[in-house]
Amino acid sequence: MGPTASGKTALAVSLVERFPLEIVSVDSALVYRDMDIGTAKPDAVTLARAPHHLLDIRDPDQPYSAAAFRDDALGLMADIVARGRVPLLVGGTMLYFRALLQGLDDLPRADAALRRALEADAAVRGWPALHAELKAVDPETAARLAPNDSQRIGRALEIFRLTGKPMSAQLARAPSELPYRLLQLALVPSDRAVLHERIAARFDAMLEAGLVDEVEHLRRHYPLKPDLPSMRAVGYRQAWAYLDGDIDMKGLREQGIAATRQLAKRQLTWLRSWPDAVVLDCLAADLEAQASARVERHLRG
């Protein structure tokens, strides 16, 4: 587990080459086909060295959820273990990790009329105002959401209005017992400024590699709207605004980097309170050696 640009993939690949592990991706954006540049999806060379499960399993206009991830991951983990290997779950979508470890309560289904009312309210007052409203009734969920994350803010407010209970309270339940011994490694930077430098460098590399062209291709080939979860992903949201003429290239770069930093901040907020996490400095020169030693001890039992 770790924030964006913390080096999760590189470390995971090195572990796969040393131990009998198979990677299961825990990333809500990597599930989408044709979204390669903006998601920093592992390239063909990396995938040849260390195949990943749960990549490219949905079109960008199709839904995917924490519940679907949990079902998919549990099935894959059982299959990997049956083949005498060990699942290595790698990613930064912390809600997916929590869904796997704790399960998910039966939340109410989406209410179309209520969602339209929320969207109409947001059109008048703005999503930051609804985020502030969510903060008043469900501060735990609000702390993990950006003020303009319309999809998730809307869903959290919808759940509260339908049930009278905050979504965070409904998700908080006794952990479901997984039939595995767990080692939970959290990559956390000792210097946040260095992580910010990595984020900026990576976003610039994405722009150079053709992020805007990728989004333009997606818009031509799929029935997409800007409020779909795939297009709300960091980088894609800003590239969409650029293609619509709402921002220029400078704005795309600045807003994309700022949004990625905010994402990393939210991921670190999750990790600071994560139970049983073994924290490793993702900037340490001997990170691979530290992680390998932990994994080796764990596999020995």
PDB file of C-alpha atoms in Angstrom:
ATOM      1  CA  MET A   1       0.000   0.000   0.000  1.00  0.00           C
ATOM      2  CA  GLY A   2       1.159   3.551  -0.523  1.00  0.00           C
ATOM      3  CA  PRO A   3       0.472   6.923  -2.128  1.00  0.00           C
ATOM      4  CA  THR A   4       0.808   7.567  -5.816  1.00  0.00           C
ATOM      5  CA  ALA A   5       4.440   7.789  -7.034  1.00  0.00           C
ATOM      6  CA  SER A   6       5.762   5.971  -3.955  1.00  0.00           C
ATOM      7  CA  GLY A   7       7.305   3.171  -6.020  1.00  0.00           C
ATOM      8  CA  LYS A   8       4.794   0.400  -5.318  1.00  0.00           C
ATOM      9  CA  THR A   9       5.016  -1.245  -8.739  1.00  0.00           C
ATOM     10  CA  ALA A  10       8.811  -1.267  -8.889  1.00  0.00           C
ATOM     11  CA  LEU A  11       9.044  -2.808  -5.431  1.00  0.00           C
ATOM     12  CA  ALA A  12       6.346  -5.366  -6.207  1.00  0.00           C
ATOM     13  CA  VAL A  13       8.114  -6.472  -9.390  1.00  0.00           C
ATOM     14  CA  SER A  14      11.381  -6.930  -7.501  1.00  0.00           C
ATOM     15  CA  LEU A  15       9.585  -9.073  -4.890  1.00  0.00           C
ATOM     16  CA  VAL A  16       7.892 -11.205  -7.560  1.00  0.00           C
ATOM     17  CA  GLU A  17      11.275 -11.952  -9.100  1.00  0.00           C
ATOM     18  CA  ARG A  18      12.588 -13.158  -5.747  1.00  0.00           C
ATOM     19  CA  PHE A  19       9.610 -14.959  -4.174  1.00  0.00           C
ATOM     20  CA  PRO A  20       6.709 -17.155  -5.431  1.00  0.00           C
ATOM     21  CA  LEU A  21       4.270 -14.246  -5.555  1.00  0.00           C
ATOM     22  CA  GLU A  22       1.566 -13.104  -7.980  1.00  0.00           C
ATOM     23  CA  ILE A  23       0.426  -9.498  -8.154  1.00  0.00           C
ATOM     24  CA  VAL A  24      -3.223  -8.542  -7.757  1.00  0.00           C
ATOM     25  CA  SER A  25      -3.751  -4.881  -8.631  1.00  0.00           C
ATOM     26  CA  VAL A  26      -5.655  -2.782  -6.086  1.00  0.00           C
ATOM     27  CA  ASP A  27      -6.272   0.268  -8.240  1.00  0.00           C
ATOM     28  CA  SER A  28      -9.643   1.668  -9.290  1.00  0.00           C
ATOM     29  CA  ALA A  29      -8.234   3.178 -12.517  1.00  0.00           C
ATOM     30  CA  LEU A  30      -6.050   0.303 -13.751  1.00  0.00           C
ATOM     31  CA  VAL A  31      -9.178  -1.827 -14.261  1.00  0.00           C
ATOM     32  CA  TYR A  32     -10.038   0.241 -17.357  1.00  0.00           C
ATOM     33  CA  ARG A  33      -8.960  -0.693 -20.875  1.00  0.00           C
ATOM     34  CA  ASP A  34      -7.161   1.885 -23.032  1.00  0.00           C
ATOM     35  CA  MET A  35      -6.336   4.017 -20.007  1.00  0.00           C
ATOM     36  CA  ASP A  36      -2.608   3.415 -19.923  1.00  0.00           C
ATOM     37  CA  ILE A  37      -0.694   6.689 -19.765  1.00  0.00           C
ATOM     38  CA  GLY A  38      -2.679   8.583 -17.146  1.00  0.00           C
ATOM     39  CA  THR A  39      -2.917   5.563 -14.862  1.00  0.00           C
ATOM     40  CA  ALA A  40       0.814   4.773 -15.093  1.00  0.00           C
ATOM     41  CA  LYS A  41      -0.237   1.267 -16.099  1.00  0.00           C
ATOM     42  CA  PRO A  42       2.723  -1.153 -16.143  1.00  0.00           C
ATOM     43  CA  ASP A  43       4.143  -1.507 -19.645  1.00  0.00           C
ATOM     44  CA  ALA A  44       4.541  -4.741 -21.601  1.00  0.00           C
ATOM     45  CA  VAL A  45       8.108  -5.287 -20.415  1.00  0.00           C
ATOM     46  CA  THR A  46       7.081  -4.944 -16.761  1.00  0.00           C
ATOM     47  CA  LEU A  47       4.076  -7.210 -17.226  1.00  0.00           C
ATOM     48  CA  ALA A  48       6.282  -9.841 -18.857  1.00  0.00           C
ATOM     49  CA  ARG A  49       8.486  -9.781 -15.758  1.00  0.00           C
ATOM     50  CA  ALA A  50       5.571  -9.712 -13.321  1.00  0.00           C
ATOM     51  CA  PRO A  51       2.044 -10.331 -14.638  1.00  0.00           C
ATOM     52  CA  HIS A  52      -0.710  -8.380 -12.894  1.00  0.00           C
ATOM     53  CA  HIS A  53      -4.271  -9.518 -12.224  1.00  0.00           C
ATOM     54  CA  LEU A  54      -7.225  -7.082 -12.470  1.00  0.00           C
ATOM     55  CA  LEU A  55      -5.846  -4.914 -15.267  1.00  0.00           C
ATOM     56  CA  ASP A  56      -8.006  -4.053 -18.307  1.00  0.00           C
ATOM     57  CA  ILE A  57     -11.156  -5.807 -17.104  1.00  0.00           C
ATOM     58  CA  ARG A  58     -13.659  -3.005 -17.825  1.00  0.00           C
ATOM     59  CA  ASP A  59     -14.318  -0.505 -20.614  1.00  0.00           C
ATOM     60  CA  PRO A  60     -14.041   3.105 -19.397  1.00  0.00           C
ATOM     61  CA  ASP A  61     -17.799   3.591 -19.614  1.00  0.00           C
ATOM     62  CA  GLN A  62     -18.537   0.559 -17.423  1.00  0.00           C
ATOM     63  CA  PRO A  63     -18.930   0.598 -13.623  1.00  0.00           C
ATOM     64  CA  TYR A  64     -16.604  -1.074 -11.149  1.00  0.00           C
ATOM     65  CA  SER A  65     -16.999  -0.978  -7.387  1.00  0.00           C
ATOM     66  CA  ALA A  66     -15.333  -1.902  -4.131  1.00  0.00           C
ATOM     67  CA  ALA A  67     -17.761  -4.800  -3.817  1.00  0.00           C
ATOM     68  CA  ALA A  68     -16.868  -6.067  -7.299  1.00  0.00           C
ATOM     69  CA  PHE A  69     -13.189  -5.741  -6.462  1.00  0.00           C
ATOM     70  CA  ARG A  70     -13.633  -7.746  -3.271  1.00  0.00           C
ATOM     71  CA  ASP A  71     -15.355 -10.569  -5.103  1.00  0.00           C
ATOM     72  CA  ASP A  72     -12.732 -10.598  -7.866  1.00  0.00           C
ATOM     73  CA  ALA A  73      -9.798 -10.398  -5.457  1.00  0.00           C
ATOM     74  CA  LEU A  74     -11.045 -13.179  -3.191  1.00  0.00           C
ATOM     75  CA  GLY A  75     -11.483 -15.484  -6.166  1.00  0.00           C
ATOM     76  CA  LEU A  76      -8.038 -14.682  -7.523  1.00  0.00           C
ATOM     77  CA  MET A  77      -6.383 -15.109  -4.134  1.00  0.00           C
ATOM     78  CA  ALA A  78      -7.917 -18.546  -3.689  1.00  0.00           C
ATOM     79  CA  ASP A  79      -6.779 -19.546  -7.177  1.00  0.00           C
ATOM     80  CA  ILE A  80      -3.233 -18.281  -6.604  1.00  0.00           C
ATOM     81  CA  VAL A  81      -2.948 -20.144  -3.301  1.00  0.00           C
ATOM     82  CA  ALA A  82      -4.337 -23.324  -4.893  1.00  0.00           C
ATOM     83  CA  ARG A  83      -1.433 -23.164  -7.352  1.00  0.00           C
ATOM     84  CA  GLY A  84       1.066 -23.050  -4.503  1.00  0.00           C
ATOM     85  CA  ARG A  85       1.849 -19.359  -4.783  1.00  0.00           C
ATOM     86  CA  VAL A  86       1.170 -16.295  -2.639  1.00  0.00           C
ATOM     87  CA  PRO A  87      -1.014 -13.275  -3.541  1.00  0.00           C
ATOM     88  CA  LEU A  88       0.707  -9.894  -3.460  1.00  0.00           C
ATOM     89  CA  LEU A  89      -1.884  -7.121  -3.455  1.00  0.00           C
ATOM     90  CA  VAL A  90      -0.445  -3.859  -4.755  1.00  0.00           C
ATOM     91  CA  GLY A  91      -2.059  -0.450  -5.134  1.00  0.00           C
ATOM     92  CA  GLY A  92      -3.267   2.784  -3.634  1.00  0.00           C
ATOM     93  CA  THR A  93      -7.067   2.496  -3.686  1.00  0.00           C
ATOM     94  CA  MET A  94      -7.454   2.286   0.046  1.00  0.00           C
ATOM     95  CA  LEU A  95     -11.222   1.753  -0.038  1.00  0.00           C
ATOM     96  CA  TYR A  96     -10.587  -1.457  -1.975  1.00  0.00           C
ATOM     97  CA  PHE A  97      -8.105  -2.656   0.630  1.00  0.00           C
ATOM     98  CA  ARG A  98     -10.618  -1.918   3.377  1.00  0.00           C
ATOM     99  CA  ALA A  99     -13.405  -3.682   1.487  1.00  0.00           C
ATOM    100  CA  LEU A 100     -11.211  -6.760   1.192  1.00  0.00           C
ATOM    101  CA  LEU A 101     -10.205  -6.789   4.855  1.00  0.00           C
ATOM    102  CA  GLN A 102     -13.454  -5.663   6.456  1.00  0.00           C
ATOM    103  CA  GLY A 103     -16.167  -6.501   3.965  1.00  0.00           C
ATOM    104  CA  LEU A 104     -18.935  -4.136   2.972  1.00  0.00           C
ATOM    105  CA  ASP A 105     -22.298  -3.645   4.571  1.00  0.00           C
ATOM    106  CA  ASP A 106     -25.368  -3.701   2.351  1.00  0.00           C
ATOM    107  CA  LEU A 107     -25.554  -0.020   1.472  1.00  0.00           C
ATOM    108  CA  PRO A 108     -28.754   1.298  -0.134  1.00  0.00           C
ATOM    109  CA  ARG A 109     -29.025   1.210  -3.889  1.00  0.00           C
ATOM    110  CA  ALA A 110     -28.629   4.438  -5.823  1.00  0.00           C
ATOM    111  CA  ASP A 111     -31.732   6.620  -5.759  1.00  0.00           C
ATOM    112  CA  ALA A 112     -32.068   8.377  -9.110  1.00  0.00           C
ATOM    113  CA  ALA A 113     -34.459  11.074  -7.889  1.00  0.00           C
ATOM    114  CA  LEU A 114     -32.306  11.921  -4.877  1.00  0.00           C
ATOM    115  CA  ARG A 115     -29.171  11.998  -7.010  1.00  0.00           C
ATOM    116  CA  ARG A 116     -30.821  14.412  -9.457  1.00  0.00           C
ATOM    117  CA  ALA A 117     -31.780  16.642  -6.526  1.00  0.00           C
ATOM    118  CA  LEU A 118     -28.195  16.608  -5.245  1.00  0.00           C
ATOM    119  CA  GLU A 119     -26.847  17.433  -8.680  1.00  0.00           C
ATOM    120  CA  ALA A 120     -29.318  20.285  -9.039  1.00  0.00           C
ATOM    121  CA  ASP A 121     -28.247  21.609  -5.648  1.00  0.00           C
ATOM    122  CA  ALA A 122     -24.596  21.358  -6.677  1.00  0.00           C
ATOM    123  CA  ALA A 123     -25.318  23.225  -9.903  1.00  0.00           C
ATOM    124  CA  VAL A 124     -26.499  26.168  -7.783  1.00  0.00           C
ATOM    125  CA  ARG A 125     -24.137  26.036  -4.782  1.00  0.00           C
ATOM    126  CA  GLY A 126     -21.171  24.073  -6.126  1.00  0.00           C
ATOM    127  CA  TRP A 127     -19.777  20.700  -5.013  1.00  0.00           C
ATOM    128  CA  PRO A 128     -17.484  22.300  -2.380  1.00  0.00           C
ATOM    129  CA  ALA A 129     -20.635  23.461  -0.568  1.00  0.00           C
ATOM    130  CA  LEU A 130     -22.010  19.922  -0.601  1.00  0.00           C
ATOM    131  CA  HIS A 131     -18.618  18.673   0.573  1.00  0.00           C
ATOM    132  CA  ALA A 132     -18.935  21.035   3.539  1.00  0.00           C
ATOM    133  CA  GLU A 133     -22.409  19.628   4.182  1.00  0.00           C
ATOM    134  CA  LEU A 134     -20.986  16.102   4.106  1.00  0.00           C
ATOM    135  CA  LYS A 135     -18.235  17.144   6.516  1.00  0.00           C
ATOM    136  CA  ALA A 136     -20.871  18.178   9.033  1.00  0.00           C
ATOM    137  CA  VAL A 137     -22.623  14.780   8.999  1.00  0.00           C
ATOM    138  CA  ASP A 138     -19.781  12.412   8.024  1.00  0.00           C
ATOM    139  CA  PRO A 139     -16.389  14.028   8.705  1.00  0.00           C
ATOM    140  CA  GLU A 140     -14.492  10.754   8.260  1.00  0.00           C
ATOM    141  CA  THR A 141     -15.695  10.270   4.691  1.00  0.00           C
ATOM    142  CA  ALA A 142     -15.372  13.969   3.842  1.00  0.00           C
ATOM    143  CA  ALA A 143     -11.740  13.994   4.965  1.00  0.00           C
ATOM    144  CA  ARG A 144     -10.888  11.476   2.258  1.00  0.00           C
ATOM    145  CA  LEU A 145     -12.700  13.242  -0.589  1.00  0.00           C
ATOM    146  CA  ALA A 146     -11.675  16.223  -2.672  1.00  0.00           C
ATOM    147  CA  PRO A 147     -14.175  19.124  -2.518  1.00  0.00           C
ATOM    148  CA  ASN A 148     -15.050  18.620  -6.209  1.00  0.00           C
ATOM    149  CA  ASP A 149     -15.329  14.806  -6.171  1.00  0.00           C
ATOM    150  CA  SER A 150     -18.944  14.935  -7.293  1.00  0.00           C
ATOM    151  CA  GLN A 151     -19.476  11.195  -7.657  1.00  0.00           C
ATOM    152  CA  ARG A 152     -18.290  10.217  -4.185  1.00  0.00           C
ATOM    153  CA  ILE A 153     -19.663  13.264  -2.376  1.00  0.00           C
ATOM    154  CA  GLY A 154     -23.030  12.646  -4.004  1.00  0.00           C
ATOM    155  CA  ARG A 155     -23.013   8.976  -3.057  1.00  0.00           C
ATOM    156  CA  ALA A 156     -22.053   9.682   0.562  1.00  0.00           C
ATOM    157  CA  LEU A 157     -24.778  12.329   0.944  1.00  0.00           C
ATOM    158  CA  GLU A 158     -27.258  10.032  -0.783  1.00  0.00           C
ATOM    159  CA  ILE A 159     -26.521   7.252   1.716  1.00  0.00           C
ATOM    160  CA  PHE A 160     -26.838   9.631   4.665  1.00  0.00           C
ATOM    161  CA  ARG A 161     -30.174  11.015   3.462  1.00  0.00           C
ATOM    162  CA  LEU A 162     -31.552   7.557   2.727  1.00  0.00           C
ATOM    163  CA  THR A 163     -30.464   5.949   5.993  1.00  0.00           C
ATOM    164  CA  GLY A 164     -29.837   8.768   8.450  1.00  0.00           C
ATOM    165  CA  LYS A 165     -26.408   7.250   9.138  1.00  0.00           C
ATOM    166  CA  PRO A 166     -22.990   8.308   7.821  1.00  0.00           C
ATOM    167  CA  MET A 167     -21.461   6.040   5.220  1.00  0.00           C
ATOM    168  CA  SER A 168     -18.285   5.685   7.296  1.00  0.00           C
ATOM    169  CA  ALA A 169     -20.274   4.223  10.200  1.00  0.00           C
ATOM    170  CA  GLN A 170     -21.999   1.752   7.896  1.00  0.00           C
ATOM    171  CA  LEU A 171     -18.696   0.638   6.407  1.00  0.00           C
ATOM    172  CA  ALA A 172     -17.075   0.276   9.821  1.00  0.00           C
ATOM    173  CA  ARG A 173     -17.684  -3.285  10.920  1.00  0.00           C
ATOM    174  CA  ALA A 174     -15.724  -6.105  12.486  1.00  0.00           C
ATOM    175  CA  PRO A 175     -13.152  -7.397   9.994  1.00  0.00           C
ATOM    176  CA  SER A 176     -14.169 -10.462   8.044  1.00  0.00           C
ATOM    177  CA  GLU A 177     -11.748 -13.243   8.715  1.00  0.00           C
ATOM    178  CA  LEU A 178      -9.627 -13.925   5.656  1.00  0.00           C
ATOM    179  CA  PRO A 179      -8.138 -17.422   5.560  1.00  0.00           C
ATOM    180  CA  TYR A 180      -4.606 -16.025   5.270  1.00  0.00           C
ATOM    181  CA  ARG A 181      -1.818 -14.660   7.411  1.00  0.00           C
ATOM    182  CA  LEU A 182      -1.393 -11.061   6.343  1.00  0.00           C
ATOM    183  CA  LEU A 183       1.689  -8.902   5.965  1.00  0.00           C
ATOM    184  CA  GLN A 184       0.681  -5.305   5.304  1.00  0.00           C
ATOM    185  CA  LEU A 185       3.483  -3.093   4.023  1.00  0.00           C
ATOM    186  CA  ALA A 186       2.826   0.652   3.802  1.00  0.00           C
ATOM    187  CA  LEU A 187       5.194   2.775   1.729  1.00  0.00           C
ATOM    188  CA  VAL A 188       5.314   6.216   3.355  1.00  0.00           C
ATOM    189  CA  PRO A 189       7.805   8.941   2.373  1.00  0.00           C
ATOM    190  CA  SER A 190      10.078  10.382   5.044  1.00  0.00           C
ATOM    191  CA  ASP A 191      10.157  13.633   3.068  1.00  0.00           C
ATOM    192  CA  ARG A 192       6.858  14.754   1.533  1.00  0.00           C
ATOM    193  CA  ALA A 193       8.696  17.280  -0.673  1.00  0.00           C
ATOM    194  CA  VAL A 194      10.527  14.490  -2.462  1.00  0.00           C
ATOM    195  CA  LEU A 195       7.245  12.710  -3.135  1.00  0.00           C
ATOM    196  CA  HIS A 196       5.885  15.965  -4.561  1.00  0.00           C
ATOM    197  CA  GLU A 197       8.896  16.174  -6.874  1.00  0.00           C
ATOM    198  CA  ARG A 198       8.254  12.628  -8.042  1.00  0.00           C
ATOM    199  CA  ILE A 199       4.603  13.456  -8.671  1.00  0.00           C
ATOM    200  CA  ALA A 200       5.486  16.492 -10.797  1.00  0.00           C
ATOM    201  CA  ALA A 201       8.087  14.557 -12.777  1.00  0.00           C
ATOM    202  CA  ARG A 202       5.696  11.705 -13.412  1.00  0.00           C
ATOM    203  CA  PHE A 203       2.887  13.990 -14.531  1.00  0.00           C
ATOM    204  CA  ASP A 204       5.235  15.762 -16.918  1.00  0.00           C
ATOM    205  CA  ALA A 205       6.247  12.370 -18.298  1.00  0.00           C
ATOM    206  CA  MET A 206       2.580  11.497 -18.818  1.00  0.00           C
ATOM    207  CA  LEU A 207       2.019  14.710 -20.763  1.00  0.00           C
ATOM    208  CA  GLU A 208       5.106  14.019 -22.857  1.00  0.00           C
ATOM    209  CA  ALA A 209       3.910  10.450 -23.514  1.00  0.00           C
ATOM    210  CA  GLY A 210       0.590  11.694 -24.899  1.00  0.00           C
ATOM    211  CA  LEU A 211      -1.972  11.896 -22.086  1.00  0.00           C
ATOM    212  CA  VAL A 212      -4.099  14.402 -23.995  1.00  0.00           C
ATOM    213  CA  ASP A 213      -4.087  12.209 -27.103  1.00  0.00           C
ATOM    214  CA  GLU A 214      -5.102   9.252 -24.967  1.00  0.00           C
ATOM    215  CA  VAL A 215      -8.128  11.091 -23.585  1.00  0.00           C
ATOM    216  CA  GLU A 216      -9.040  12.311 -27.055  1.00  0.00           C
ATOM    217  CA  HIS A 217      -8.925   8.691 -28.268  1.00  0.00           C
ATOM    218  CA  LEU A 218     -11.112   7.568 -25.369  1.00  0.00           C
ATOM    219  CA  ARG A 219     -13.688  10.233 -26.144  1.00  0.00           C
ATOM    220  CA  ARG A 220     -13.867   9.087 -29.769  1.00  0.00           C
ATOM    221  CA  HIS A 221     -14.149   5.366 -29.059  1.00  0.00           C
ATOM    222  CA  TYR A 222     -16.351   5.136 -25.951  1.00  0.00           C
ATOM    223  CA  PRO A 223     -19.661   6.762 -24.922  1.00  0.00           C
ATOM    224  CA  LEU A 224     -18.026   8.764 -22.144  1.00  0.00           C
ATOM    225  CA  LYS A 225     -19.207  11.607 -19.949  1.00  0.00           C
ATOM    226  CA  PRO A 226     -16.965  13.711 -17.695  1.00  0.00           C
ATOM    227  CA  ASP A 227     -18.707  12.527 -14.525  1.00  0.00           C
ATOM    228  CA  LEU A 228     -17.968   8.818 -15.085  1.00  0.00           C
ATOM    229  CA  PRO A 229     -15.590   7.338 -12.489  1.00  0.00           C
ATOM    230  CA  SER A 230     -12.978   6.615 -15.162  1.00  0.00           C
ATOM    231  CA  MET A 231     -12.933  10.211 -16.339  1.00  0.00           C
ATOM    232  CA  ARG A 232     -12.921  11.570 -12.798  1.00  0.00           C
ATOM    233  CA  ALA A 233      -9.521   9.985 -12.283  1.00  0.00           C
ATOM    234  CA  VAL A 234      -6.649  12.389 -11.702  1.00  0.00           C
ATOM    235  CA  GLY A 235      -5.143  13.517 -14.985  1.00  0.00           C
ATOM    236  CA  TYR A 236      -8.105  12.427 -17.064  1.00  0.00           C
ATOM    237  CA  ARG A 237     -10.384  15.011 -15.481  1.00  0.00           C
ATOM    238  CA  GLN A 238      -7.890  17.785 -16.266  1.00  0.00           C
ATOM    239  CA  ALA A 239      -7.196  16.535 -19.804  1.00  0.00           C
ATOM    240  CA  TRP A 240     -10.952  16.471 -20.453  1.00  0.00           C
ATOM    241  CA  ALA A 241     -11.211  20.111 -19.351  1.00  0.00           C
ATOM    242  CA  TYR A 242      -8.309  21.003 -21.641  1.00  0.00           C
ATOM    243  CA  LEU A 243      -9.957  19.330 -24.637  1.00  0.00           C
ATOM    244  CA  ASP A 244     -13.176  21.197 -23.861  1.00  0.00           C
ATOM    245  CA  GLY A 245     -11.234  24.472 -23.887  1.00  0.00           C
ATOM    246  CA  ASP A 246     -11.876  25.187 -20.221  1.00  0.00           C
ATOM    247  CA  ILE A 247      -8.163  25.359 -19.336  1.00  0.00           C
ATOM    248  CA  ASP A 248      -4.926  25.789 -21.279  1.00  0.00           C
ATOM    249  CA  MET A 249      -1.899  23.477 -21.222  1.00  0.00           C
ATOM    250  CA  LYS A 250      -0.360  25.366 -18.318  1.00  0.00           C
ATOM    251  CA  GLY A 251      -3.583  24.957 -16.364  1.00  0.00           C
ATOM    252  CA  LEU A 252      -3.716  21.272 -17.255  1.00  0.00           C
ATOM    253  CA  ARG A 253      -0.220  20.720 -15.891  1.00  0.00           C
ATOM    254  CA  GLU A 254      -0.703  22.798 -12.742  1.00  0.00           C
ATOM    255  CA  GLN A 255      -4.134  21.380 -11.912  1.00  0.00           C
ATOM    256  CA  GLY A 256      -3.059  17.825 -12.688  1.00  0.00           C
ATOM    257  CA  ILE A 257      -0.043  18.011 -10.394  1.00  0.00           C
ATOM    258  CA  ALA A 258      -2.072  19.690  -7.636  1.00  0.00           C
ATOM    259  CA  ALA A 259      -4.809  17.048  -7.883  1.00  0.00           C
ATOM    260  CA  THR A 260      -2.246  14.254  -7.744  1.00  0.00           C
ATOM    261  CA  ARG A 261      -0.706  15.766  -4.621  1.00  0.00           C
ATOM    262  CA  GLN A 262      -4.144  15.936  -3.030  1.00  0.00           C
ATOM    263  CA  LEU A 263      -4.702  12.288  -3.921  1.00  0.00           C
ATOM    264  CA  ALA A 264      -1.418  11.362  -2.264  1.00  0.00           C
ATOM    265  CA  LYS A 265      -2.404  13.361   0.820  1.00  0.00           C
ATOM    266  CA  ARG A 266      -5.681  11.461   1.108  1.00  0.00           C
ATOM    267  CA  GLN A 267      -3.914   8.117   0.661  1.00  0.00           C
ATOM    268  CA  LEU A 268      -1.455   9.020   3.431  1.00  0.00           C
ATOM    269  CA  THR A 269      -4.377  10.021   5.668  1.00  0.00           C
ATOM    270  CA  TRP A 270      -5.722   6.477   5.287  1.00  0.00           C
ATOM    271  CA  LEU A 271      -2.326   4.937   5.968  1.00  0.00           C
ATOM    272  CA  ARG A 272      -1.641   6.951   9.123  1.00  0.00           C
ATOM    273  CA  SER A 273      -4.545   5.223  10.849  1.00  0.00           C
ATOM    274  CA  TRP A 274      -4.205   1.835   9.152  1.00  0.00           C
ATOM    275  CA  PRO A 275      -4.106  -0.979  11.714  1.00  0.00           C
ATOM    276  CA  ASP A 276      -1.274  -3.520  11.589  1.00  0.00           C
ATOM    277  CA  ALA A 277       0.626  -1.687   8.846  1.00  0.00           C
ATOM    278  CA  VAL A 278       4.396  -2.131   8.708  1.00  0.00           C
ATOM    279  CA  VAL A 279       5.623   1.296   7.608  1.00  0.00           C
ATOM    280  CA  LEU A 280       8.589   1.453   5.244  1.00  0.00           C
ATOM    281  CA  ASP A 281      10.203   4.652   4.009  1.00  0.00           C
ATOM    282  CA  CYS A 282       9.631   4.574   0.261  1.00  0.00           C
ATOM    283  CA  LEU A 283      12.619   6.905  -0.177  1.00  0.00           C
ATOM    284  CA  ALA A 284      15.066   4.635   1.667  1.00  0.00           C
ATOM    285  CA  ALA A 285      18.024   3.432  -0.389  1.00  0.00           C
ATOM    286  CA  ASP A 286      17.586  -0.076   1.019  1.00  0.00           C
ATOM    287  CA  LEU A 287      13.795  -0.228   0.590  1.00  0.00           C
ATOM    288  CA  GLU A 288      13.948  -3.392  -1.497  1.00  0.00           C
ATOM    289  CA  ALA A 289      16.170  -5.129   1.056  1.00  0.00           C
ATOM    290  CA  GLN A 290      13.877  -4.114   3.939  1.00  0.00           C
ATOM    291  CA  ALA A 291      10.767  -5.306   2.154  1.00  0.00           C
ATOM    292  CA  SER A 292      12.410  -8.552   1.034  1.00  0.00           C
ATOM    293  CA  ALA A 293      13.486  -9.348   4.592  1.00  0.00           C
ATOM    294  CA  ARG A 294       9.937  -8.783   5.846  1.00  0.00           C
ATOM    295  CA  VAL A 295       8.440 -10.960   3.106  1.00  0.00           C
ATOM    296  CA  GLU A 296      10.968 -13.727   3.641  1.00  0.00           C
ATOM    297  CA  ARG A 297      10.224 -13.885   7.388  1.00  0.00           C
ATOM    298  CA  HIS A 298       6.509 -13.867   6.680  1.00  0.00           C
ATOM    299  CA  LEU A 299       6.682 -16.688   4.145  1.00  0.00           C
ATOM    300  CA  ARG A 300       8.696 -18.799   6.543  1.00  0.00           C
ATOM    301  CA  GLY A 301       5.853 -18.473   9.013  1.00  0.00           C
TER     302      GLY A 301
END
